[in-house]
mmCIF file of C-alpha atoms in Angstrom:
data_model
loop_
_atom_site.group_PDB
_atom_site.id
_atom_site.type_symbol
_atom_site.label_atom_id
_atom_site.label_comp_id
_atom_site.label_asym_id
_atom_site.label_seq_id
_atom_site.Cartn_x
_atom_site.Cartn_y
_atom_site.Cartn_z
ATOM 1 C CA UNK A 1 -9.925 -11.791 -2.505
ATOM 2 C CA UNK A 2 -10.731 -8.659 -0.160
ATOM 3 C CA UNK A 3 -7.201 -9.601 2.082
ATOM 4 C CA UNK A 4 -5.210 -10.707 -0.538
ATOM 5 C CA UNK A 5 -6.463 -6.665 -1.700
ATOM 6 C CA UNK A 6 -5.612 -5.597 1.721
ATOM 7 C CA UNK A 7 -2.555 -7.551 2.327
ATOM 8 C CA UNK A 8 -1.170 -5.481 -0.901
ATOM 9 C CA UNK A 9 -2.366 -2.519 -0.204
ATOM 10 C CA UNK A 10 -0.120 -2.395 2.971
ATOM 11 C CA UNK A 11 2.705 -3.738 1.449
ATOM 12 C CA UNK A 12 2.819 -0.798 -0.897
ATOM 13 C CA UNK A 13 1.734 1.399 2.086
ATOM 14 C CA UNK A 14 4.909 0.387 4.340
ATOM 15 C CA UNK A 15 7.264 1.225 1.502
ATOM 16 C CA UNK A 16 5.739 4.231 0.502
ATOM 17 C CA UNK A 17 5.967 5.342 4.514
ATOM 18 C CA UNK A 18 8.152 6.503 6.285
ATOM 19 C CA UNK A 19 7.925 3.507 8.180
ATOM 20 C CA UNK A 20 9.953 1.619 6.374
ATOM 21 C CA UNK A 21 13.254 1.420 7.938
ATOM 22 C CA UNK A 22 11.632 1.008 11.001
ATOM 23 C CA UNK A 23 9.859 -1.884 10.181
ATOM 24 C CA UNK A 24 12.963 -3.374 8.735
ATOM 25 C CA UNK A 25 14.698 -2.841 11.910
ATOM 26 C CA UNK A 26 11.521 -3.089 14.095
ATOM 27 C CA UNK A 27 11.496 -6.041 16.874
ATOM 28 C CA UNK A 28 8.714 -8.458 15.596
ATOM 29 C CA UNK A 29 5.671 -6.707 18.147
ATOM 30 C CA UNK A 30 6.774 -3.443 16.939
ATOM 31 C CA UNK A 31 6.345 -4.112 13.640
ATOM 32 C CA UNK A 32 3.325 -6.116 14.159
ATOM 33 C CA UNK A 33 1.869 -3.175 15.586
ATOM 34 C CA UNK A 34 2.765 -0.790 12.414
ATOM 35 C CA UNK A 35 0.970 -3.543 10.529
ATOM 36 C CA UNK A 36 -1.511 -3.334 12.063
ATOM 37 C CA UNK A 37 -1.809 -0.008 11.894
ATOM 38 C CA UNK A 38 -0.726 0.185 7.850
ATOM 39 C CA UNK A 39 -3.653 -2.032 7.950
ATOM 40 C CA UNK A 40 -6.243 0.065 9.167
ATOM 41 C CA UNK A 41 -5.126 2.845 7.296
ATOM 42 C CA UNK A 42 -5.374 0.694 4.796
ATOM 43 C CA UNK A 43 -8.887 -0.187 5.372
ATOM 44 C CA UNK A 44 -10.497 2.957 6.525
ATOM 45 C CA UNK A 45 -8.587 4.666 3.281
ATOM 46 C CA UNK A 46 -10.949 1.933 0.875
ATOM 47 C CA UNK A 47 -14.361 4.040 1.758
ATOM 48 C CA UNK A 48 -16.479 1.153 -0.404
ATOM 49 C CA UNK A 49 -14.812 -2.137 0.872
ATOM 50 C CA UNK A 50 -14.841 -2.991 -2.796
ATOM 51 C CA UNK A 51 -10.852 -4.310 -1.913
ATOM 52 C CA UNK A 52 -9.779 -1.574 -4.728
ATOM 53 C CA UNK A 53 -8.615 1.579 -3.724
ATOM 54 C CA UNK A 54 -9.286 4.368 -6.089
ATOM 55 C CA UNK A 55 -8.000 8.094 -6.726
ATOM 56 C CA UNK A 56 -10.848 9.935 -5.014
ATOM 57 C CA UNK A 57 -9.353 6.557 -1.703
ATOM 58 C CA UNK A 58 -6.500 7.337 -2.516
ATOM 59 C CA UNK A 59 -6.320 10.948 -1.982
ATOM 60 C CA UNK A 60 -8.200 11.321 0.745
ATOM 61 C CA UNK A 61 -6.731 8.492 3.113
ATOM 62 C CA UNK A 62 -3.274 7.726 1.790
ATOM 63 C CA UNK A 63 -1.633 10.857 0.477
ATOM 64 C CA UNK A 64 1.425 8.828 -0.379
ATOM 65 C CA UNK A 65 0.098 6.160 -3.186
ATOM 66 C CA UNK A 66 -1.757 8.972 -4.636
ATOM 67 C CA UNK A 67 1.136 10.444 -5.724
ATOM 68 C CA UNK A 68 2.546 7.562 -7.379
ATOM 69 C CA UNK A 69 -1.342 6.954 -8.432
ATOM 70 C CA UNK A 70 -0.670 7.158 -12.199
ATOM 71 C CA UNK A 71 2.660 4.982 -11.716
ATOM 72 C CA UNK A 72 1.576 2.211 -10.222
ATOM 73 C CA UNK A 73 -2.774 1.868 -11.872
ATOM 74 C CA UNK A 74 -0.134 0.580 -14.664
ATOM 75 C CA UNK A 75 -4.054 -1.163 -16.504
ATOM 76 C CA UNK A 76 -5.573 2.854 -15.921
ATOM 77 C CA UNK A 77 -8.599 1.717 -14.317
ATOM 78 C CA UNK A 78 -8.360 4.008 -12.175
ATOM 79 C CA UNK A 79 -7.962 1.756 -9.379
ATOM 80 C CA UNK A 80 -4.830 -0.379 -7.506
ATOM 81 C CA UNK A 81 -5.440 -4.245 -7.398
ATOM 82 C CA UNK A 82 -3.268 -6.364 -5.459
ATOM 83 C CA UNK A 83 -1.104 -7.473 -8.806
ATOM 84 C CA UNK A 84 -0.500 -3.742 -9.678
ATOM 85 C CA UNK A 85 0.304 -2.623 -5.842
ATOM 86 C CA UNK A 86 2.720 -5.589 -6.425
ATOM 87 C CA UNK A 87 4.737 -5.117 -9.292
ATOM 88 C CA UNK A 88 4.880 -1.488 -7.264
ATOM 89 C CA UNK A 89 6.921 -2.696 -4.033
ATOM 90 C CA UNK A 90 8.923 -5.016 -6.433
ATOM 91 C CA UNK A 91 9.852 -2.279 -8.592
ATOM 92 C CA UNK A 92 10.568 -0.037 -5.309
ATOM 93 C CA UNK A 93 12.423 -3.138 -3.546
ATOM 94 C CA UNK A 94 14.846 -3.605 -6.596
ATOM 95 C CA UNK A 95 15.400 0.508 -6.955
ATOM 96 C CA UNK A 96 16.582 0.116 -3.413
ATOM 97 C CA UNK A 97 18.999 -2.447 -3.526
ATOM 98 C CA UNK A 98 20.731 -0.270 -5.866
#
């Protein structure tokens, strides 16, 4: 379950970061390195290691996620679950394709 949350956090982090263009056009090795770096940032941000990112964790370690926290936190429980992150990623993909 923790790995699922981290994967979702990775996805949102990449979409919300300036690395998006680099990952889309980078070679496999570079993309893998960028993804590994994003995973490390997410693990570090999840300070209580519960598999969710709460507002304080986002503010402390993921400023781009923190700026959109209320938008992403669709159920209003104060923490970002993988389903919420997946939905946010999909919403951003749709917006980019317009």
